[in-house]
Amino acid sequence: MDRLREVHQVQVGAGDVAGALRELAASHPEVPVPDSGLRDRLDQLAADGLVHRFDDASRAGNLASYRNRQSVYQFGELGYWAYQAVENVLGARVEDVNLSRLVFSDVLDDLRALSEANRTGQGEDVYRRLSRLDSVMEDMGRRSAQFHVTLGEILRSTEASPEVFLRHKNALLVHMSDFMAELERYLPRLDTAVHEVEDTGLATLLSRAAEADERLFMDRAERLEDWRRRWLAGRPPEPPNWVRPPARPSPVSSPCCARSPRPSAAV
């Protein structure tokens, strides 16, 4: 069904699903192609709430087909997230794990552009930059979690095969060293850039993001609170004292420039 969705066929019949399975089986022999009972399986997925079922009389070519009920199926929200979870598990590879050190320069550029957009009142650009920063921070958190899980798996595997850890040890050390060196190099500049964004008016910035946000089923107050939560959660961590730049004079205090508490965000 996801394969068909990619070609903009959202609602599909049992015949459509069977055709997609046959196409997959042509290049992947392990893919099962049921000769019968596919509609019953789709009905069971509908009963479990994973897909939605709709009756489509227009698909019936004759009276007999109409009486046999021509149903179409579409992913439900629960079903789509379940599919994505299974897809991620099956597609996960140790070789893909990494901590992206190249992203820091992009984050710095986006923070500076965000500051300029808020200062000049470009609401849509504020939303675009803030959305991209949110996606980058989410990706960094995912990479960090995956990296530490993989480290745990490698350490556990040394009980049976020490050579696995020895094979990866140098690569891990170099990768971690490069990442930490880049983080230490950029952290003072990121901290300065974050403060510059907040000095342009954090309340105004979040208000503009909420205004440009096109999520239909959230009112403005909910969007505003969501963006406030995202900003605080994705805010780069405070640099340690030995890499922190000299303190800058505080701007004239005003409600829009008040700084919120700074919770650390895992990198």
C-alpha atoms as a PDB file:
ATOM      1  CA  MET A   1       0.000   0.000   0.000  1.00  0.00           C
ATOM      2  CA  ASP A   2       2.860   2.388   0.672  1.00  0.00           C
ATOM      3  CA  ARG A   3       4.316   1.594  -2.754  1.00  0.00           C
ATOM      4  CA  LEU A   4       0.980   2.546  -4.331  1.00  0.00           C
ATOM      5  CA  ARG A   5       0.722   5.667  -2.170  1.00  0.00           C
ATOM      6  CA  GLU A   6       4.072   6.834  -3.568  1.00  0.00           C
ATOM      7  CA  VAL A   7       2.467   6.996  -7.034  1.00  0.00           C
ATOM      8  CA  HIS A   8      -0.500   8.955  -5.593  1.00  0.00           C
ATOM      9  CA  GLN A   9      -2.869   5.992  -5.434  1.00  0.00           C
ATOM     10  CA  VAL A  10      -4.117   6.489  -1.889  1.00  0.00           C
ATOM     11  CA  GLN A  11      -7.203   4.251  -1.908  1.00  0.00           C
ATOM     12  CA  VAL A  12      -6.543   0.792  -3.337  1.00  0.00           C
ATOM     13  CA  GLY A  13      -8.513  -2.375  -3.928  1.00  0.00           C
ATOM     14  CA  ALA A  14      -7.452  -5.956  -3.294  1.00  0.00           C
ATOM     15  CA  GLY A  15      -6.501  -6.302  -6.975  1.00  0.00           C
ATOM     16  CA  ASP A  16      -4.240  -3.244  -6.758  1.00  0.00           C
ATOM     17  CA  VAL A  17      -2.472  -4.667  -3.715  1.00  0.00           C
ATOM     18  CA  ALA A  18      -2.044  -8.055  -5.430  1.00  0.00           C
ATOM     19  CA  GLY A  19      -0.543  -6.315  -8.470  1.00  0.00           C
ATOM     20  CA  ALA A  20       1.923  -4.398  -6.308  1.00  0.00           C
ATOM     21  CA  LEU A  21       2.925  -7.615  -4.538  1.00  0.00           C
ATOM     22  CA  ARG A  22       3.558  -9.317  -7.879  1.00  0.00           C
ATOM     23  CA  GLU A  23       5.785  -6.425  -8.976  1.00  0.00           C
ATOM     24  CA  LEU A  24       7.770  -6.660  -5.743  1.00  0.00           C
ATOM     25  CA  ALA A  25       8.054 -10.449  -6.055  1.00  0.00           C
ATOM     26  CA  ALA A  26       9.608 -10.037  -9.513  1.00  0.00           C
ATOM     27  CA  SER A  27      12.673  -8.377  -7.959  1.00  0.00           C
ATOM     28  CA  HIS A  28      12.410  -9.873  -4.453  1.00  0.00           C
ATOM     29  CA  PRO A  29      11.557 -13.593  -4.596  1.00  0.00           C
ATOM     30  CA  GLU A  30      10.923 -13.738  -0.846  1.00  0.00           C
ATOM     31  CA  VAL A  31       7.835 -11.517  -1.161  1.00  0.00           C
ATOM     32  CA  PRO A  32       4.689 -13.660  -0.720  1.00  0.00           C
ATOM     33  CA  VAL A  33       1.909 -13.313  -3.294  1.00  0.00           C
ATOM     34  CA  PRO A  34      -1.279 -14.856  -1.875  1.00  0.00           C
ATOM     35  CA  ASP A  35      -3.465 -16.563  -4.500  1.00  0.00           C
ATOM     36  CA  SER A  36      -6.615 -15.988  -2.474  1.00  0.00           C
ATOM     37  CA  GLY A  37      -7.806 -14.505   0.777  1.00  0.00           C
ATOM     38  CA  LEU A  38      -6.114 -11.135   0.250  1.00  0.00           C
ATOM     39  CA  ARG A  39      -9.391  -9.267   0.725  1.00  0.00           C
ATOM     40  CA  ASP A  40      -9.996 -11.130   3.993  1.00  0.00           C
ATOM     41  CA  ARG A  41      -6.553 -10.078   5.212  1.00  0.00           C
ATOM     42  CA  LEU A  42      -7.237  -6.466   4.296  1.00  0.00           C
ATOM     43  CA  ASP A  43     -10.592  -6.678   6.088  1.00  0.00           C
ATOM     44  CA  GLN A  44      -8.790  -7.972   9.168  1.00  0.00           C
ATOM     45  CA  LEU A  45      -6.380  -5.023   9.048  1.00  0.00           C
ATOM     46  CA  ALA A  46      -9.429  -2.772   8.845  1.00  0.00           C
ATOM     47  CA  ALA A  47     -10.968  -4.506  11.860  1.00  0.00           C
ATOM     48  CA  ASP A  48      -7.709  -3.915  13.761  1.00  0.00           C
ATOM     49  CA  GLY A  49      -7.837  -0.215  12.912  1.00  0.00           C
ATOM     50  CA  LEU A  50      -4.669  -0.233  10.787  1.00  0.00           C
ATOM     51  CA  VAL A  51      -6.407   0.600   7.511  1.00  0.00           C
ATOM     52  CA  HIS A  52      -9.699   2.250   6.634  1.00  0.00           C
ATOM     53  CA  ARG A  53     -12.179   0.438   4.374  1.00  0.00           C
ATOM     54  CA  PHE A  54     -14.569   2.206   2.008  1.00  0.00           C
ATOM     55  CA  ASP A  55     -17.131   0.717  -0.362  1.00  0.00           C
ATOM     56  CA  ASP A  56     -16.640   1.954  -3.926  1.00  0.00           C
ATOM     57  CA  ALA A  57     -19.523   1.035  -6.208  1.00  0.00           C
ATOM     58  CA  SER A  58     -17.823   2.729  -9.155  1.00  0.00           C
ATOM     59  CA  ARG A  59     -15.306  -0.107  -9.308  1.00  0.00           C
ATOM     60  CA  ALA A  60     -18.014  -2.698  -9.989  1.00  0.00           C
ATOM     61  CA  GLY A  61     -18.047  -3.571 -13.684  1.00  0.00           C
ATOM     62  CA  ASN A  62     -21.259  -5.586 -13.467  1.00  0.00           C
ATOM     63  CA  LEU A  63     -24.062  -6.488 -11.087  1.00  0.00           C
ATOM     64  CA  ALA A  64     -22.253  -9.580  -9.783  1.00  0.00           C
ATOM     65  CA  SER A  65     -19.200  -7.516  -8.879  1.00  0.00           C
ATOM     66  CA  TYR A  66     -21.398  -4.942  -7.187  1.00  0.00           C
ATOM     67  CA  ARG A  67     -23.037  -7.630  -5.069  1.00  0.00           C
ATOM     68  CA  ASN A  68     -19.624  -9.006  -4.117  1.00  0.00           C
ATOM     69  CA  ARG A  69     -18.797  -5.620  -2.559  1.00  0.00           C
ATOM     70  CA  GLN A  70     -16.001  -3.653  -4.163  1.00  0.00           C
ATOM     71  CA  SER A  71     -14.029  -2.220  -1.255  1.00  0.00           C
ATOM     72  CA  VAL A  72     -11.047   0.085  -1.304  1.00  0.00           C
ATOM     73  CA  TYR A  73      -8.540   0.441   1.512  1.00  0.00           C
ATOM     74  CA  GLN A  74      -6.409   3.262   2.799  1.00  0.00           C
ATOM     75  CA  PHE A  75      -3.752   3.482   5.513  1.00  0.00           C
ATOM     76  CA  GLY A  76      -5.074   4.701   8.861  1.00  0.00           C
ATOM     77  CA  GLU A  77      -2.793   6.887  10.978  1.00  0.00           C
ATOM     78  CA  LEU A  78      -2.060   4.015  13.378  1.00  0.00           C
ATOM     79  CA  GLY A  79      -1.382   1.643  10.505  1.00  0.00           C
ATOM     80  CA  TYR A  80       0.979   4.033   8.757  1.00  0.00           C
ATOM     81  CA  TRP A  81       3.044   4.621  11.915  1.00  0.00           C
ATOM     82  CA  ALA A  82       3.133   0.859  12.549  1.00  0.00           C
ATOM     83  CA  TYR A  83       4.363   0.329   8.990  1.00  0.00           C
ATOM     84  CA  GLN A  84       7.044   3.011   9.405  1.00  0.00           C
ATOM     85  CA  ALA A  85       8.231   1.454  12.687  1.00  0.00           C
ATOM     86  CA  VAL A  86       8.579  -1.993  11.094  1.00  0.00           C
ATOM     87  CA  GLU A  87      10.273  -0.469   8.035  1.00  0.00           C
ATOM     88  CA  ASN A  88      12.811   1.330  10.233  1.00  0.00           C
ATOM     89  CA  VAL A  89      13.589  -1.829  12.206  1.00  0.00           C
ATOM     90  CA  LEU A  90      14.084  -3.922   9.072  1.00  0.00           C
ATOM     91  CA  GLY A  91      16.148  -1.216   7.381  1.00  0.00           C
ATOM     92  CA  ALA A  92      18.424  -0.398  10.326  1.00  0.00           C
ATOM     93  CA  ARG A  93      22.135  -1.094   9.725  1.00  0.00           C
ATOM     94  CA  VAL A  94      25.091  -0.680  12.052  1.00  0.00           C
ATOM     95  CA  GLU A  95      27.067   0.714   9.113  1.00  0.00           C
ATOM     96  CA  ASP A  96      24.737   3.739   8.889  1.00  0.00           C
ATOM     97  CA  VAL A  97      25.317   5.026  12.415  1.00  0.00           C
ATOM     98  CA  ASN A  98      27.132   8.365  12.681  1.00  0.00           C
ATOM     99  CA  LEU A  99      27.232  11.692  14.494  1.00  0.00           C
ATOM    100  CA  SER A 100      27.118  14.419  11.873  1.00  0.00           C
ATOM    101  CA  ARG A 101      29.773  17.012  12.657  1.00  0.00           C
ATOM    102  CA  LEU A 102      29.161  18.884   9.391  1.00  0.00           C
ATOM    103  CA  VAL A 103      25.750  20.093  10.541  1.00  0.00           C
ATOM    104  CA  PHE A 104      27.083  22.716  12.979  1.00  0.00           C
ATOM    105  CA  SER A 105      27.944  25.223  10.248  1.00  0.00           C
ATOM    106  CA  ASP A 106      24.434  24.870   8.780  1.00  0.00           C
ATOM    107  CA  VAL A 107      22.856  25.391  12.215  1.00  0.00           C
ATOM    108  CA  LEU A 108      24.959  28.514  12.726  1.00  0.00           C
ATOM    109  CA  ASP A 109      23.962  29.918   9.320  1.00  0.00           C
ATOM    110  CA  ASP A 110      20.270  29.209  10.024  1.00  0.00           C
ATOM    111  CA  LEU A 111      20.436  30.890  13.433  1.00  0.00           C
ATOM    112  CA  ARG A 112      21.980  34.012  11.914  1.00  0.00           C
ATOM    113  CA  ALA A 113      19.391  34.032   9.113  1.00  0.00           C
ATOM    114  CA  LEU A 114      16.621  33.514  11.688  1.00  0.00           C
ATOM    115  CA  SER A 115      17.860  36.494  13.682  1.00  0.00           C
ATOM    116  CA  GLU A 116      17.871  38.674  10.568  1.00  0.00           C
ATOM    117  CA  ALA A 117      14.415  37.474   9.478  1.00  0.00           C
ATOM    118  CA  ASN A 118      12.903  38.277  12.871  1.00  0.00           C
ATOM    119  CA  ARG A 119      14.652  41.633  13.039  1.00  0.00           C
ATOM    120  CA  THR A 120      13.275  42.636   9.628  1.00  0.00           C
ATOM    121  CA  GLY A 121       9.786  41.208  10.212  1.00  0.00           C
ATOM    122  CA  GLN A 122       9.877  38.409   7.587  1.00  0.00           C
ATOM    123  CA  GLY A 123       7.333  36.086   9.175  1.00  0.00           C
ATOM    124  CA  GLU A 124       7.363  33.299   6.583  1.00  0.00           C
ATOM    125  CA  ASP A 125      11.160  33.184   6.538  1.00  0.00           C
ATOM    126  CA  VAL A 126      11.112  32.995  10.349  1.00  0.00           C
ATOM    127  CA  TYR A 127       8.849  29.954  10.075  1.00  0.00           C
ATOM    128  CA  ARG A 128      11.004  28.278   7.391  1.00  0.00           C
ATOM    129  CA  ARG A 129      14.256  28.794   9.296  1.00  0.00           C
ATOM    130  CA  LEU A 130      12.761  27.721  12.614  1.00  0.00           C
ATOM    131  CA  SER A 131      11.234  24.617  11.012  1.00  0.00           C
ATOM    132  CA  ARG A 132      14.574  23.645   9.510  1.00  0.00           C
ATOM    133  CA  LEU A 133      16.381  24.144  12.817  1.00  0.00           C
ATOM    134  CA  ASP A 134      13.756  22.011  14.541  1.00  0.00           C
ATOM    135  CA  SER A 135      14.243  19.220  11.979  1.00  0.00           C
ATOM    136  CA  VAL A 136      18.026  19.384  12.312  1.00  0.00           C
ATOM    137  CA  MET A 137      17.921  19.184  16.113  1.00  0.00           C
ATOM    138  CA  GLU A 138      15.495  16.273  15.945  1.00  0.00           C
ATOM    139  CA  ASP A 139      17.808  14.483  13.504  1.00  0.00           C
ATOM    140  CA  MET A 140      20.805  15.107  15.763  1.00  0.00           C
ATOM    141  CA  GLY A 141      18.931  13.642  18.726  1.00  0.00           C
ATOM    142  CA  ARG A 142      17.988  10.579  16.666  1.00  0.00           C
ATOM    143  CA  ARG A 143      21.573  10.102  15.482  1.00  0.00           C
ATOM    144  CA  SER A 144      22.867  10.418  19.042  1.00  0.00           C
ATOM    145  CA  ALA A 145      20.412   7.833  20.356  1.00  0.00           C
ATOM    146  CA  GLN A 146      21.205   5.440  17.500  1.00  0.00           C
ATOM    147  CA  PHE A 147      24.945   5.928  18.003  1.00  0.00           C
ATOM    148  CA  HIS A 148      24.799   5.050  21.707  1.00  0.00           C
ATOM    149  CA  VAL A 149      22.552   2.048  21.062  1.00  0.00           C
ATOM    150  CA  THR A 150      25.049   0.795  18.485  1.00  0.00           C
ATOM    151  CA  LEU A 151      27.927   1.307  20.905  1.00  0.00           C
ATOM    152  CA  GLY A 152      26.071  -0.798  23.452  1.00  0.00           C
ATOM    153  CA  GLU A 153      25.528  -3.546  20.882  1.00  0.00           C
ATOM    154  CA  ILE A 154      29.227  -3.544  19.934  1.00  0.00           C
ATOM    155  CA  LEU A 155      30.284  -3.687  23.586  1.00  0.00           C
ATOM    156  CA  ARG A 156      27.869  -6.543  24.238  1.00  0.00           C
ATOM    157  CA  SER A 157      29.157  -8.445  21.219  1.00  0.00           C
ATOM    158  CA  THR A 158      32.722  -8.483  22.619  1.00  0.00           C
ATOM    159  CA  GLU A 159      31.614 -11.168  25.072  1.00  0.00           C
ATOM    160  CA  ALA A 160      31.451 -13.603  22.163  1.00  0.00           C
ATOM    161  CA  SER A 161      33.742 -11.998  19.574  1.00  0.00           C
ATOM    162  CA  PRO A 162      36.284  -9.408  20.782  1.00  0.00           C
ATOM    163  CA  GLU A 163      37.515  -8.938  17.218  1.00  0.00           C
ATOM    164  CA  VAL A 164      34.274  -7.119  16.354  1.00  0.00           C
ATOM    165  CA  PHE A 165      35.059  -4.340  18.814  1.00  0.00           C
ATOM    166  CA  LEU A 166      38.746  -4.262  17.824  1.00  0.00           C
ATOM    167  CA  ARG A 167      37.782  -3.867  14.191  1.00  0.00           C
ATOM    168  CA  HIS A 168      35.630  -0.828  14.938  1.00  0.00           C
ATOM    169  CA  LYS A 169      37.593   0.695  17.815  1.00  0.00           C
ATOM    170  CA  ASN A 170      39.845   3.030  15.842  1.00  0.00           C
ATOM    171  CA  ALA A 171      37.004   4.204  13.617  1.00  0.00           C
ATOM    172  CA  LEU A 172      34.843   4.963  16.658  1.00  0.00           C
ATOM    173  CA  LEU A 173      37.608   6.861  18.450  1.00  0.00           C
ATOM    174  CA  VAL A 174      38.445   8.976  15.403  1.00  0.00           C
ATOM    175  CA  HIS A 175      34.767   9.683  14.726  1.00  0.00           C
ATOM    176  CA  MET A 176      34.082  10.726  18.321  1.00  0.00           C
ATOM    177  CA  SER A 177      37.239  12.831  18.450  1.00  0.00           C
ATOM    178  CA  ASP A 178      36.352  14.692  15.245  1.00  0.00           C
ATOM    179  CA  PHE A 179      32.785  15.265  16.418  1.00  0.00           C
ATOM    180  CA  MET A 180      33.804  16.628  19.833  1.00  0.00           C
ATOM    181  CA  ALA A 181      36.488  18.858  18.314  1.00  0.00           C
ATOM    182  CA  GLU A 182      33.948  20.346  15.907  1.00  0.00           C
ATOM    183  CA  LEU A 183      31.391  20.764  18.707  1.00  0.00           C
ATOM    184  CA  GLU A 184      33.891  22.603  20.921  1.00  0.00           C
ATOM    185  CA  ARG A 185      34.851  24.829  17.998  1.00  0.00           C
ATOM    186  CA  TYR A 186      31.272  25.818  17.183  1.00  0.00           C
ATOM    187  CA  LEU A 187      29.661  25.855  20.634  1.00  0.00           C
ATOM    188  CA  PRO A 188      30.672  29.441  21.595  1.00  0.00           C
ATOM    189  CA  ARG A 189      29.464  30.752  18.233  1.00  0.00           C
ATOM    190  CA  LEU A 190      26.208  28.800  18.490  1.00  0.00           C
ATOM    191  CA  ASP A 191      25.632  30.200  21.976  1.00  0.00           C
ATOM    192  CA  THR A 192      26.205  33.745  20.718  1.00  0.00           C
ATOM    193  CA  ALA A 193      23.894  33.176  17.734  1.00  0.00           C
ATOM    194  CA  VAL A 194      21.107  31.821  19.976  1.00  0.00           C
ATOM    195  CA  HIS A 195      21.322  34.876  22.221  1.00  0.00           C
ATOM    196  CA  GLU A 196      21.249  37.145  19.180  1.00  0.00           C
ATOM    197  CA  VAL A 197      18.050  35.455  18.011  1.00  0.00           C
ATOM    198  CA  GLU A 198      16.441  35.867  21.431  1.00  0.00           C
ATOM    199  CA  ASP A 199      17.561  39.495  21.592  1.00  0.00           C
ATOM    200  CA  THR A 200      15.453  40.227  18.502  1.00  0.00           C
ATOM    201  CA  GLY A 201      12.385  39.248  20.525  1.00  0.00           C
ATOM    202  CA  LEU A 202      11.687  35.610  21.338  1.00  0.00           C
ATOM    203  CA  ALA A 203       7.978  36.205  21.927  1.00  0.00           C
ATOM    204  CA  THR A 204       7.691  37.956  18.562  1.00  0.00           C
ATOM    205  CA  LEU A 205       9.634  35.202  16.811  1.00  0.00           C
ATOM    206  CA  LEU A 206       7.441  32.422  18.202  1.00  0.00           C
ATOM    207  CA  SER A 207       4.314  34.431  17.418  1.00  0.00           C
ATOM    208  CA  ARG A 208       5.395  34.806  13.781  1.00  0.00           C
ATOM    209  CA  ALA A 209       6.165  31.093  13.526  1.00  0.00           C
ATOM    210  CA  ALA A 210       2.738  30.197  14.933  1.00  0.00           C
ATOM    211  CA  GLU A 211       1.085  32.627  12.526  1.00  0.00           C
ATOM    212  CA  ALA A 212       2.782  31.100   9.460  1.00  0.00           C
ATOM    213  CA  ASP A 213       2.286  27.508  10.672  1.00  0.00           C
ATOM    214  CA  GLU A 214      -0.261  25.799   8.415  1.00  0.00           C
ATOM    215  CA  ARG A 215      -1.324  22.920  10.655  1.00  0.00           C
ATOM    216  CA  LEU A 216      -5.093  22.919  10.232  1.00  0.00           C
ATOM    217  CA  PHE A 217      -6.207  21.114  13.360  1.00  0.00           C
ATOM    218  CA  MET A 218      -4.389  23.266  15.918  1.00  0.00           C
ATOM    219  CA  ASP A 219      -5.542  26.722  16.921  1.00  0.00           C
ATOM    220  CA  ARG A 220      -3.069  29.581  17.174  1.00  0.00           C
ATOM    221  CA  ALA A 221      -2.562  29.225  20.935  1.00  0.00           C
ATOM    222  CA  GLU A 222      -1.703  25.535  20.528  1.00  0.00           C
ATOM    223  CA  ARG A 223       0.719  26.266  17.688  1.00  0.00           C
ATOM    224  CA  LEU A 224       2.365  28.999  19.741  1.00  0.00           C
ATOM    225  CA  GLU A 225       2.825  26.692  22.740  1.00  0.00           C
ATOM    226  CA  ASP A 226       4.184  23.947  20.481  1.00  0.00           C
ATOM    227  CA  TRP A 227       6.793  26.255  18.980  1.00  0.00           C
ATOM    228  CA  ARG A 228       7.779  27.514  22.448  1.00  0.00           C
ATOM    229  CA  ARG A 229       8.307  23.906  23.549  1.00  0.00           C
ATOM    230  CA  ARG A 230      10.332  23.122  20.424  1.00  0.00           C
ATOM    231  CA  TRP A 231      12.569  26.156  20.873  1.00  0.00           C
ATOM    232  CA  LEU A 232      13.366  25.274  24.483  1.00  0.00           C
ATOM    233  CA  ALA A 233      13.873  21.564  23.706  1.00  0.00           C
ATOM    234  CA  GLY A 234      16.071  22.187  20.672  1.00  0.00           C
ATOM    235  CA  ARG A 235      18.081  25.056  22.130  1.00  0.00           C
ATOM    236  CA  PRO A 236      21.828  24.285  21.883  1.00  0.00           C
ATOM    237  CA  PRO A 237      23.405  23.533  25.271  1.00  0.00           C
ATOM    238  CA  GLU A 238      25.328  26.137  27.237  1.00  0.00           C
ATOM    239  CA  PRO A 239      29.055  25.897  26.517  1.00  0.00           C
ATOM    240  CA  PRO A 240      31.330  25.069  29.445  1.00  0.00           C
ATOM    241  CA  ASN A 241      33.078  28.010  31.129  1.00  0.00           C
ATOM    242  CA  TRP A 242      36.403  27.375  29.438  1.00  0.00           C
ATOM    243  CA  VAL A 243      34.919  27.783  25.936  1.00  0.00           C
ATOM    244  CA  ARG A 244      32.260  30.384  26.742  1.00  0.00           C
ATOM    245  CA  PRO A 245      32.824  33.841  25.214  1.00  0.00           C
ATOM    246  CA  PRO A 246      32.983  36.918  27.468  1.00  0.00           C
ATOM    247  CA  ALA A 247      29.619  38.014  28.803  1.00  0.00           C
ATOM    248  CA  ARG A 248      27.893  40.635  26.698  1.00  0.00           C
ATOM    249  CA  PRO A 249      25.982  43.595  28.161  1.00  0.00           C
ATOM    250  CA  SER A 250      22.345  42.735  28.695  1.00  0.00           C
ATOM    251  CA  PRO A 251      19.871  44.473  26.360  1.00  0.00           C
ATOM    252  CA  VAL A 252      17.209  46.778  27.722  1.00  0.00           C
ATOM    253  CA  SER A 253      14.774  44.458  29.403  1.00  0.00           C
ATOM    254  CA  SER A 254      11.359  44.073  27.803  1.00  0.00           C
ATOM    255  CA  PRO A 255       8.745  41.292  27.808  1.00  0.00           C
ATOM    256  CA  CYS A 256       9.612  40.249  24.247  1.00  0.00           C
ATOM    257  CA  CYS A 257      13.320  39.955  25.025  1.00  0.00           C
ATOM    258  CA  ALA A 258      13.047  38.047  28.298  1.00  0.00           C
ATOM    259  CA  ARG A 259      15.065  34.870  28.161  1.00  0.00           C
ATOM    260  CA  SER A 260      13.576  31.576  29.150  1.00  0.00           C
ATOM    261  CA  PRO A 261      15.406  28.936  31.192  1.00  0.00           C
ATOM    262  CA  ARG A 262      17.932  27.018  29.150  1.00  0.00           C
ATOM    263  CA  PRO A 263      17.520  23.251  29.418  1.00  0.00           C
ATOM    264  CA  SER A 264      20.304  21.259  27.875  1.00  0.00           C
ATOM    265  CA  ALA A 265      19.595  19.438  24.611  1.00  0.00           C
ATOM    266  CA  ALA A 266      21.381  16.172  23.901  1.00  0.00           C
ATOM    267  CA  VAL A 267      23.572  16.270  20.803  1.00  0.00           C
END
